[in-house]
Short mmCIF file of C-alpha atoms in Angstrom, two decimals:
data_model
loop_
_atom_site.label_atom_id
_atom_site.label_comp_id
_atom_site.label_asym_id
_atom_site.label_seq_id
_atom_site.Cartn_x
_atom_site.Cartn_y
_atom_site.Cartn_z
CA UNK A 24 0.00 0.00 0.00
CA UNK A 25 1.81 3.10 -1.24
CA UNK A 26 1.49 6.81 -0.62
CA UNK A 27 -1.08 6.51 2.18
CA UNK A 28 -1.50 9.02 4.95
CA UNK A 29 -3.38 8.84 8.24
CA UNK A 30 -5.76 11.70 7.55
CA UNK A 31 -9.12 12.42 5.98
CA UNK A 32 -9.13 12.07 2.23
CA UNK A 33 -8.86 15.30 0.27
CA UNK A 34 -10.88 13.95 -2.63
CA UNK A 35 -14.01 16.14 -2.82
CA UNK A 36 -16.12 13.23 -4.14
CA UNK A 37 -15.01 10.58 -1.65
CA UNK A 38 -14.82 12.78 1.44
CA UNK A 39 -18.59 13.09 2.16
CA UNK A 40 -19.10 9.36 1.57
CA UNK A 41 -16.10 8.49 3.75
CA UNK A 42 -17.31 10.69 6.60
CA UNK A 43 -20.83 9.21 6.40
CA UNK A 44 -19.55 5.62 6.35
CA UNK A 45 -17.10 6.42 9.16
CA UNK A 46 -20.03 7.65 11.24
CA UNK A 47 -21.75 4.27 10.80
CA UNK A 48 -18.51 2.33 11.31
CA UNK A 49 -17.59 4.25 14.46
CA UNK A 50 -21.15 3.93 15.84
CA UNK A 51 -21.08 0.14 15.38
CA UNK A 52 -17.69 -0.03 17.10
CA UNK A 53 -18.98 1.91 20.13
CA UNK A 54 -21.96 -0.44 20.46
CA UNK A 55 -19.92 -3.63 20.02
CA UNK A 56 -17.17 -2.72 22.50
CA UNK A 57 -19.77 -2.48 25.27
CA UNK A 58 -20.11 -6.25 25.27
CA UNK A 59 -16.74 -7.49 23.99
CA UNK A 60 -13.11 -6.61 23.43
CA UNK A 61 -11.61 -9.39 21.32
CA UNK A 62 -11.87 -8.99 17.53
CA UNK A 63 -14.34 -6.13 17.78
CA UNK A 64 -12.96 -4.50 14.65
CA UNK A 65 -13.37 -7.67 12.55
CA UNK A 66 -16.99 -8.05 13.67
CA UNK A 67 -17.49 -4.34 13.02
CA UNK A 68 -16.22 -4.80 9.44
CA UNK A 69 -18.57 -7.74 8.85
CA UNK A 70 -21.66 -5.92 10.17
CA UNK A 71 -20.62 -2.73 8.42
CA UNK A 72 -20.30 -4.59 5.10
CA UNK A 73 -23.76 -6.11 5.42
CA UNK A 74 -25.35 -2.77 6.34
CA UNK A 75 -23.76 -0.89 3.45
CA UNK A 76 -24.47 -3.65 0.95
CA UNK A 77 -28.07 -3.93 2.16
CA UNK A 78 -28.45 -0.18 1.64
CA UNK A 79 -27.27 -0.65 -1.95
CA UNK A 80 -29.70 -3.51 -2.64
CA UNK A 81 -32.30 -1.29 -4.41
CA UNK A 82 -29.57 -0.14 -6.80
CA UNK A 83 -28.51 -3.72 -7.39
CA UNK A 84 -32.07 -4.85 -8.11
CA UNK A 85 -32.48 -1.96 -10.53
CA UNK A 86 -29.27 -2.92 -12.27
CA UNK A 87 -30.32 -6.58 -12.48
CA UNK A 88 -33.74 -5.61 -13.82
CA UNK A 89 -32.14 -3.50 -16.55
CA UNK A 90 -29.70 -6.28 -17.43
CA UNK A 91 -32.53 -8.82 -17.71
CA UNK A 92 -34.56 -6.53 -19.97
CA UNK A 93 -31.58 -5.89 -22.24
CA UNK A 94 -30.92 -9.64 -22.40
CA UNK A 95 -34.49 -10.28 -23.60
CA UNK A 96 -34.20 -7.56 -26.23
CA UNK A 97 -30.78 -8.62 -27.51
CA UNK A 98 -32.08 -11.07 -30.19
CA UNK A 99 -34.28 -8.32 -31.65
CA UNK A 100 -31.37 -5.88 -31.55
CA UNK A 101 -29.23 -8.45 -33.38
CA UNK A 102 -31.90 -8.76 -36.09
CA UNK A 103 -31.98 -5.00 -36.61
CA UNK A 104 -28.19 -4.84 -36.78
CA UNK A 105 -28.11 -7.77 -39.23
CA UNK A 106 -30.64 -5.94 -41.38
CA UNK A 107 -28.20 -3.04 -41.80
CA UNK A 108 -25.03 -5.15 -41.69
CA UNK A 109 -23.68 -4.18 -45.11
CA UNK A 110 -25.06 -0.64 -45.08
CA UNK A 111 -22.50 1.83 -43.77
CA UNK A 112 -23.91 5.05 -45.16
CA UNK A 113 -25.03 7.69 -42.61
CA UNK A 114 -28.69 7.37 -43.59
CA UNK A 115 -28.78 3.62 -42.95
CA UNK A 116 -26.92 4.05 -39.68
CA UNK A 117 -29.44 6.67 -38.62
CA UNK A 118 -32.35 4.39 -39.52
CA UNK A 119 -30.79 1.48 -37.61
CA UNK A 120 -30.29 3.63 -34.51
CA UNK A 121 -33.87 4.92 -34.81
CA UNK A 122 -35.26 1.37 -34.93
CA UNK A 123 -33.19 0.32 -31.94
CA UNK A 124 -34.29 3.39 -29.99
CA UNK A 125 -37.93 2.64 -30.86
CA UNK A 126 -37.42 -0.91 -29.60
CA UNK A 127 -36.06 0.47 -26.33
CA UNK A 128 -38.93 2.93 -26.06
CA UNK A 129 -41.65 0.34 -26.76
CA UNK A 130 -40.22 -1.99 -24.13
CA UNK A 131 -39.37 0.76 -21.61
CA UNK A 132 -35.69 -0.20 -21.65
CA UNK A 133 -32.65 2.00 -21.25
CA UNK A 134 -29.16 0.58 -21.85
CA UNK A 135 -27.68 3.27 -19.60
CA UNK A 136 -29.90 2.42 -16.63
CA UNK A 137 -27.69 -0.56 -15.82
CA UNK A 138 -24.60 1.65 -15.65
CA UNK A 139 -26.10 4.26 -13.33
CA UNK A 140 -26.23 2.00 -10.23
CA UNK A 141 -22.61 1.05 -10.85
CA UNK A 142 -21.58 4.69 -11.07
CA UNK A 143 -23.35 5.39 -7.79
CA UNK A 144 -21.74 2.38 -6.08
CA UNK A 145 -18.19 3.23 -7.13
CA UNK A 146 -17.65 6.23 -4.79
CA UNK A 147 -19.23 4.24 -1.95
CA UNK A 148 -16.85 1.31 -2.50
CA UNK A 149 -13.80 3.60 -2.69
CA UNK A 150 -14.99 5.37 0.46
CA UNK A 151 -15.17 1.98 2.18
CA UNK A 152 -11.54 1.34 1.32
CA UNK A 153 -10.67 4.82 2.59
CA UNK A 154 -12.26 4.08 5.98
CA UNK A 155 -10.89 0.55 6.34
CA UNK A 156 -7.28 1.44 5.49
CA UNK A 157 -7.41 4.47 7.79
CA UNK A 158 -9.18 3.02 10.84
CA UNK A 159 -7.27 4.94 13.58
CA UNK A 160 -8.35 8.22 12.02
CA UNK A 161 -12.04 7.35 11.59
CA UNK A 162 -12.60 5.24 14.77
CA UNK A 163 -12.14 7.57 17.73
CA UNK A 164 -11.32 4.97 20.41
CA UNK A 165 -8.67 3.22 18.30
CA UNK A 166 -7.26 6.57 17.22
CA UNK A 167 -6.87 7.61 20.89
CA UNK A 168 -4.94 4.40 21.68
CA UNK A 169 -2.54 4.91 18.76
CA UNK A 170 -2.03 8.55 19.71
CA UNK A 171 -1.10 7.51 23.28
CA UNK A 172 1.40 4.91 22.02
CA UNK A 173 2.92 7.30 19.46
CA UNK A 174 3.44 9.93 22.15
CA UNK A 175 5.23 7.46 24.45
CA UNK A 176 7.42 6.18 21.59
CA UNK A 177 8.43 9.72 20.62
CA UNK A 178 9.56 10.31 24.20
CA UNK A 179 12.12 7.52 23.86
CA UNK A 180 15.67 8.32 22.84
CA UNK A 181 16.65 7.15 19.36
CA UNK A 182 13.09 6.16 18.36
CA UNK A 183 13.56 7.69 14.87
CA UNK A 184 16.60 5.47 14.20
CA UNK A 185 14.69 2.40 15.41
CA UNK A 186 11.81 3.16 13.08
CA UNK A 187 13.99 3.88 10.04
CA UNK A 188 16.23 0.83 10.55
CA UNK A 189 13.52 -1.74 11.28
CA UNK A 190 10.48 -0.49 9.37
CA UNK A 191 11.93 1.20 6.28
CA UNK A 192 9.55 -0.63 3.92
CA UNK A 193 6.54 0.59 5.91
CA UNK A 194 7.86 4.14 6.09
CA UNK A 195 8.15 4.21 2.28
CA UNK A 196 4.42 3.62 2.08
CA UNK A 197 3.60 6.60 4.29
CA UNK A 198 3.08 9.82 2.39
CA UNK A 199 5.27 12.71 3.60
CA UNK A 200 6.63 10.72 6.55
CA UNK A 201 8.02 12.89 9.34
CA UNK A 202 9.47 11.22 12.42
CA UNK A 203 8.63 14.34 14.45
CA UNK A 204 4.94 14.11 13.50
CA UNK A 205 2.57 12.16 15.78
CA UNK A 206 0.34 11.43 12.81
CA UNK A 207 3.22 9.94 10.80
CA UNK A 208 4.30 7.72 13.72
CA UNK A 209 0.67 6.59 14.19
CA UNK A 210 0.53 5.80 10.49
CA UNK A 211 3.56 3.52 10.83
CA UNK A 212 2.25 1.85 13.98
CA UNK A 213 -1.11 0.92 12.47
CA UNK A 214 0.70 -1.08 9.75
CA UNK A 215 2.90 -3.18 12.03
CA UNK A 216 2.47 -6.93 12.22
CA UNK A 217 2.47 -8.73 15.55
CA UNK A 218 6.14 -9.69 15.05
CA UNK A 219 7.08 -6.09 14.25
CA UNK A 220 5.24 -4.88 17.35
CA UNK A 221 7.37 -7.23 19.46
CA UNK A 222 10.55 -5.89 17.80
CA UNK A 223 9.50 -2.28 18.47
CA UNK A 224 8.68 -2.79 22.16
CA UNK A 225 11.87 -4.73 22.73
CA UNK A 226 14.25 -2.24 21.07
CA UNK A 227 12.66 0.77 22.77
CA UNK A 228 12.36 -1.11 26.12
CA UNK A 229 8.64 -0.40 26.33
CA UNK A 230 7.58 -3.67 27.96
CA UNK A 231 7.95 -2.06 31.37
CA UNK A 232 5.80 0.94 30.47
CA UNK A 233 2.39 0.05 31.86
CA UNK A 234 0.55 2.83 30.00
CA UNK A 235 2.04 1.80 26.66
CA UNK A 236 1.47 -1.92 27.22
CA UNK A 237 -2.12 -1.37 28.33
CA UNK A 238 -2.84 0.68 25.20
CA UNK A 239 -0.99 -1.85 23.01
CA UNK A 240 -2.87 -4.88 24.38
CA UNK A 241 -6.23 -3.15 24.05
CA UNK A 242 -5.64 -2.10 20.44
CA UNK A 243 -4.32 -5.59 19.70
CA UNK A 244 -7.52 -7.11 21.08
CA UNK A 245 -9.59 -4.71 18.98
CA UNK A 246 -7.48 -5.02 15.86
CA UNK A 247 -6.79 -8.74 15.51
CA UNK A 248 -8.70 -11.50 13.76
CA UNK A 249 -8.40 -15.27 14.06
CA UNK A 250 -7.38 -17.71 16.76
CA UNK A 251 -4.14 -19.30 17.93
CA UNK A 252 -1.35 -19.26 15.36
CA UNK A 253 -3.91 -17.99 12.79
CA UNK A 254 -4.24 -14.62 14.54
CA UNK A 255 -3.50 -11.56 12.39
CA UNK A 256 -3.45 -7.80 12.66
CA UNK A 257 -6.15 -6.28 10.44
CA UNK A 258 -3.93 -3.31 9.62
CA UNK A 259 -0.97 -5.28 8.29
CA UNK A 260 -0.56 -6.40 4.69
CA UNK A 261 -0.68 -10.13 3.88
CA UNK A 262 2.65 -11.81 3.16
CA UNK A 263 3.56 -14.67 0.84
CA UNK A 264 5.72 -16.22 3.58
CA UNK A 265 3.10 -16.82 6.30
CA UNK A 266 -0.50 -17.86 6.84
CA UNK A 267 -1.80 -14.35 6.12
CA UNK A 268 -1.65 -15.33 2.44
CA UNK A 269 -4.96 -17.10 3.11
CA UNK A 270 -6.76 -13.76 2.99
CA UNK A 271 -5.82 -12.88 -0.63
CA UNK A 272 -6.52 -16.50 -1.62
CA UNK A 273 -9.99 -16.44 -0.02
CA UNK A 274 -10.64 -13.04 -1.58
CA UNK A 275 -9.79 -14.42 -5.02
CA UNK A 276 -11.81 -17.63 -4.52
CA UNK A 277 -14.90 -15.77 -3.30
CA UNK A 278 -14.59 -13.39 -6.25
CA UNK A 279 -14.38 -16.34 -8.66
CA UNK A 280 -17.38 -18.07 -7.07
CA UNK A 281 -19.49 -14.93 -7.21
CA UNK A 282 -18.52 -14.20 -10.85
CA UNK A 283 -18.89 -17.82 -11.96
CA UNK A 284 -22.39 -18.31 -10.55
CA UNK A 285 -23.56 -14.94 -11.89
CA UNK A 286 -22.14 -15.70 -15.34
CA UNK A 287 -23.73 -19.15 -15.41
CA UNK A 288 -27.15 -17.68 -14.59
CA UNK A 289 -26.73 -15.07 -17.35
CA UNK A 290 -25.73 -17.78 -19.86
CA UNK A 291 -28.90 -19.74 -19.12
CA UNK A 292 -31.03 -16.67 -19.82
CA UNK A 293 -29.09 -15.91 -23.00
CA UNK A 294 -29.69 -19.45 -24.29
CA UNK A 295 -33.42 -19.16 -23.63
CA UNK A 296 -33.82 -16.00 -25.70
CA UNK A 297 -31.22 -16.81 -28.37
CA UNK A 298 -32.72 -18.06 -31.68
CA UNK A 299 -30.15 -20.86 -31.96
CA UNK A 300 -30.09 -21.64 -28.25
CA UNK A 301 -26.45 -20.60 -27.93
CA UNK A 302 -24.65 -17.92 -25.97
CA UNK A 303 -23.71 -14.96 -28.24
CA UNK A 304 -20.00 -14.61 -28.98
CA UNK A 305 -19.90 -11.26 -27.23
CA UNK A 306 -21.34 -12.83 -24.08
CA UNK A 307 -18.98 -15.81 -24.35
CA UNK A 308 -15.97 -13.50 -24.42
CA UNK A 309 -17.11 -12.06 -21.07
CA UNK A 310 -16.38 -15.45 -19.51
CA UNK A 311 -12.70 -14.57 -19.58
CA UNK A 312 -13.39 -11.91 -16.97
CA UNK A 313 -14.64 -14.65 -14.65
CA UNK A 314 -11.04 -15.85 -14.45
CA UNK A 315 -9.26 -12.52 -14.83
CA UNK A 316 -11.07 -10.76 -11.97
CA UNK A 317 -10.02 -13.29 -9.28
CA UNK A 318 -6.37 -12.99 -10.36
CA UNK A 319 -6.60 -9.21 -10.21
CA UNK A 320 -8.29 -9.46 -6.80
CA UNK A 321 -5.45 -11.63 -5.46
CA UNK A 322 -2.73 -9.13 -6.41
CA UNK A 323 -4.87 -6.25 -5.24
CA UNK A 324 -5.54 -7.90 -1.86
CA UNK A 325 -1.94 -8.81 -1.21
CA UNK A 326 -1.03 -5.11 -1.28
CA UNK A 327 -3.85 -3.98 1.00
CA UNK A 328 -4.49 -4.40 4.76
CA UNK A 329 -6.02 -7.68 5.92
CA UNK A 330 -9.05 -5.68 7.10
CA UNK A 331 -9.88 -4.87 3.48
CA UNK A 332 -9.46 -8.56 2.58
CA UNK A 333 -12.01 -9.40 5.27
CA UNK A 334 -14.34 -6.80 3.77
CA UNK A 335 -13.77 -8.22 0.28
CA UNK A 336 -14.55 -11.80 1.34
CA UNK A 337 -17.68 -10.82 3.28
CA UNK A 338 -18.76 -8.52 0.45
CA UNK A 339 -18.55 -11.35 -2.11
CA UNK A 340 -20.56 -13.64 0.15
CA UNK A 341 -23.18 -10.95 0.56
CA UNK A 342 -23.12 -10.32 -3.21
CA UNK A 343 -24.07 -13.97 -3.79
CA UNK A 344 -26.94 -13.63 -1.34
CA UNK A 345 -27.99 -10.29 -2.81
CA UNK A 346 -27.92 -11.71 -6.34
CA UNK A 347 -30.18 -14.57 -5.27
CA UNK A 348 -32.59 -12.11 -3.62
CA UNK A 349 -32.57 -9.80 -6.66
CA UNK A 350 -33.16 -12.73 -9.04
CA UNK A 351 -36.04 -13.96 -6.88
CA UNK A 352 -37.66 -10.50 -6.87
CA UNK A 353 -37.23 -10.04 -10.63
CA UNK A 354 -38.38 -13.62 -11.37
CA UNK A 355 -41.64 -12.90 -9.53
CA UNK A 356 -42.05 -9.64 -11.44
CA UNK A 357 -41.49 -11.36 -14.78
CA UNK A 358 -43.88 -14.17 -13.79
CA UNK A 359 -46.61 -11.64 -12.96
CA UNK A 360 -45.98 -9.82 -16.24
CA UNK A 361 -46.20 -13.14 -18.14
CA UNK A 362 -49.52 -13.98 -16.45
CA UNK A 363 -50.85 -10.52 -17.23
CA UNK A 364 -49.78 -10.85 -20.87
CA UNK A 365 -51.38 -14.31 -21.07
CA UNK A 366 -54.68 -13.01 -19.65
CA UNK A 367 -54.64 -10.13 -22.13
CA UNK A 368 -54.16 -12.56 -25.04
CA UNK A 369 -56.96 -14.82 -23.80
CA UNK A 370 -59.32 -11.85 -23.48
CA UNK A 371 -58.37 -10.60 -26.93
CA UNK A 372 -59.00 -14.00 -28.52
CA UNK A 373 -62.31 -14.27 -26.68
CA UNK A 374 -63.43 -10.92 -28.05
CA UNK A 375 -62.39 -11.94 -31.57
CA UNK A 376 -64.37 -15.18 -31.33
CA UNK A 377 -67.44 -13.37 -30.04
CA UNK A 378 -67.19 -10.91 -32.90
CA UNK A 379 -66.80 -13.66 -35.51
CA UNK A 380 -69.62 -15.72 -33.97
CA UNK A 381 -72.24 -13.06 -34.77
CA UNK A 382 -74.98 -13.95 -37.34
CA UNK A 383 -73.82 -13.21 -40.86
CA UNK A 384 -76.54 -11.33 -42.78
CA UNK A 385 -75.36 -12.67 -46.15
CA UNK A 386 -75.22 -16.34 -45.24
CA UNK A 387 -77.66 -16.60 -42.35
CA UNK A 388 -75.11 -18.80 -40.51
CA UNK A 389 -72.61 -18.37 -37.68
CA UNK A 390 -68.88 -17.94 -38.28
CA UNK A 391 -65.86 -18.27 -36.03
CA UNK A 392 -66.98 -21.53 -34.42
CA UNK A 393 -63.64 -23.13 -35.09
CA UNK A 394 -65.03 -25.35 -37.94
CA UNK A 395 -64.21 -24.98 -41.61
CA UNK A 396 -67.25 -23.89 -43.69
CA UNK A 397 -67.35 -25.54 -47.13
CA UNK A 398 -68.49 -23.71 -50.25
CA UNK A 399 -71.47 -26.07 -50.68
CA UNK A 400 -72.74 -25.46 -47.16
CA UNK A 401 -72.17 -21.74 -47.64
CA UNK A 402 -74.29 -21.90 -50.85
CA UNK A 403 -76.96 -23.90 -48.99
CA UNK A 404 -77.06 -21.20 -46.34
CA UNK A 405 -77.61 -18.58 -49.01
CA UNK A 406 -80.51 -20.55 -50.58
CA UNK A 407 -82.07 -21.10 -47.18
CA UNK A 408 -81.80 -17.41 -46.45
CA UNK A 409 -83.42 -16.52 -49.83
CA UNK A 410 -86.28 -18.97 -49.24
CA UNK A 411 -86.83 -17.51 -45.79
CA UNK A 412 -86.94 -13.98 -47.20
CA UNK A 413 -89.38 -15.08 -49.99
CA UNK A 414 -91.68 -16.74 -47.47
CA UNK A 415 -91.75 -13.62 -45.32
CA UNK A 416 -92.52 -11.49 -48.38
CA UNK A 417 -95.38 -13.85 -49.43
CA UNK A 418 -96.90 -13.73 -45.99
CA UNK A 419 -96.75 -9.97 -45.97
CA UNK A 420 -98.53 -9.82 -49.38
CA UNK A 421 -101.24 -12.42 -48.61
CA UNK A 422 -103.73 -10.09 -46.87
CA UNK A 423 -103.70 -7.68 -49.83
CA UNK A 424 -104.59 -10.51 -52.35
CA UNK A 425 -107.43 -11.74 -50.15
CA UNK A 426 -108.98 -8.31 -50.11
CA UNK A 427 -109.04 -8.17 -53.99
CA UNK A 428 -110.92 -11.49 -54.24
CA UNK A 429 -113.50 -10.29 -51.73
CA UNK A 430 -114.06 -7.17 -53.83
CA UNK A 431 -114.57 -9.35 -56.94
CA UNK A 432 -117.19 -11.51 -55.17
CA UNK A 433 -119.11 -8.41 -54.08
CA UNK A 434 -119.06 -7.13 -57.70
CA UNK A 435 -120.47 -10.45 -59.00
CA UNK A 436 -123.25 -10.36 -56.37
CA UNK A 437 -124.23 -6.87 -57.47
CA UNK A 438 -124.42 -8.02 -61.13
CA UNK A 439 -126.78 -10.90 -60.24
CA UNK A 440 -129.05 -8.58 -58.34
CA UNK A 441 -129.31 -6.27 -61.35
CA UNK A 442 -130.29 -9.10 -63.70
CA UNK A 443 -133.00 -10.29 -61.23
CA UNK A 444 -134.56 -6.87 -61.25
#
């Protein structure tokens, strides 16, 4: 860890996040130390990680939702791009982009919505690192212990030579180191391993100083993790030569597990929506990152305090849990949307059948019953309809013809009467 300094970050973007997270971190520490002393800081880191990650869950769900939607739309996007594959003129490019944008608009998708949660998370994650690598500054009780020890050390004759001769590699990692500065000495102390602490107390003859030893033992109880020979200082960097190498290894393995399971779930969804049932080449190339990220994590973790490794391991475990929760939430949403879409289709088909089942004026029959109507039966329906109309017309004219015959009979009667006279 190079160019670090025990002080608040000067980065205008990280500083407010760091101070907010430090407030939570320090508050948890105060609560925990009321009931315990051993490994308080490690437990604080674990609880702190879960709280911060839980607070970011809505962003994660939003990101997952956007990723799912883009995955479902990808086959249609590929079709549009294939349509304009050999057309490189500006007009064709503009049309292709317009069609893709219309597809996004119709499906209420935004390719940038998946990036926004990541952009919001980045300053939070960097602020976490800022707090964890600078614990004595942000945790008041631990800071007071280191300040007491630094003051006692600086009262010893030749302390500067002891520091420079025994801890030169640590001093190189402290920005603007000044042996006359309490802050600089504190910065060196918080990076010492348990073996280096023993060397320091022995060479400065501090084992007989009750105030120093009391402060040292208390900070050691706060700041260590593990049991027996697997006990480590959270502020020291892991080393390739001792068991502390387990922390970078576990960080890399947890990163691999988290990436592998996430990638496998994404591949399954890609195969479901892909026309050929295969993972697109672009998606397949992302698999390389599943192996590259763990390697990067290992080299990153080996140059950072063990406390950050603890955070990284716990964070990956929580990420697996959070991914499962997010997938469960989104699966239920997609299931409800599928049911709603199914009900809409059923209702639409029902309305179409009702419309087609109405009596046809031309044929006198019913259509849309699901049976094929032959031409002969259709002609028979027409004849039946014509006969029915002719019958109705005859019945309507019958009273008028009866009246004419009655008039004729009356005329004949009148003629007979005339002849009789």
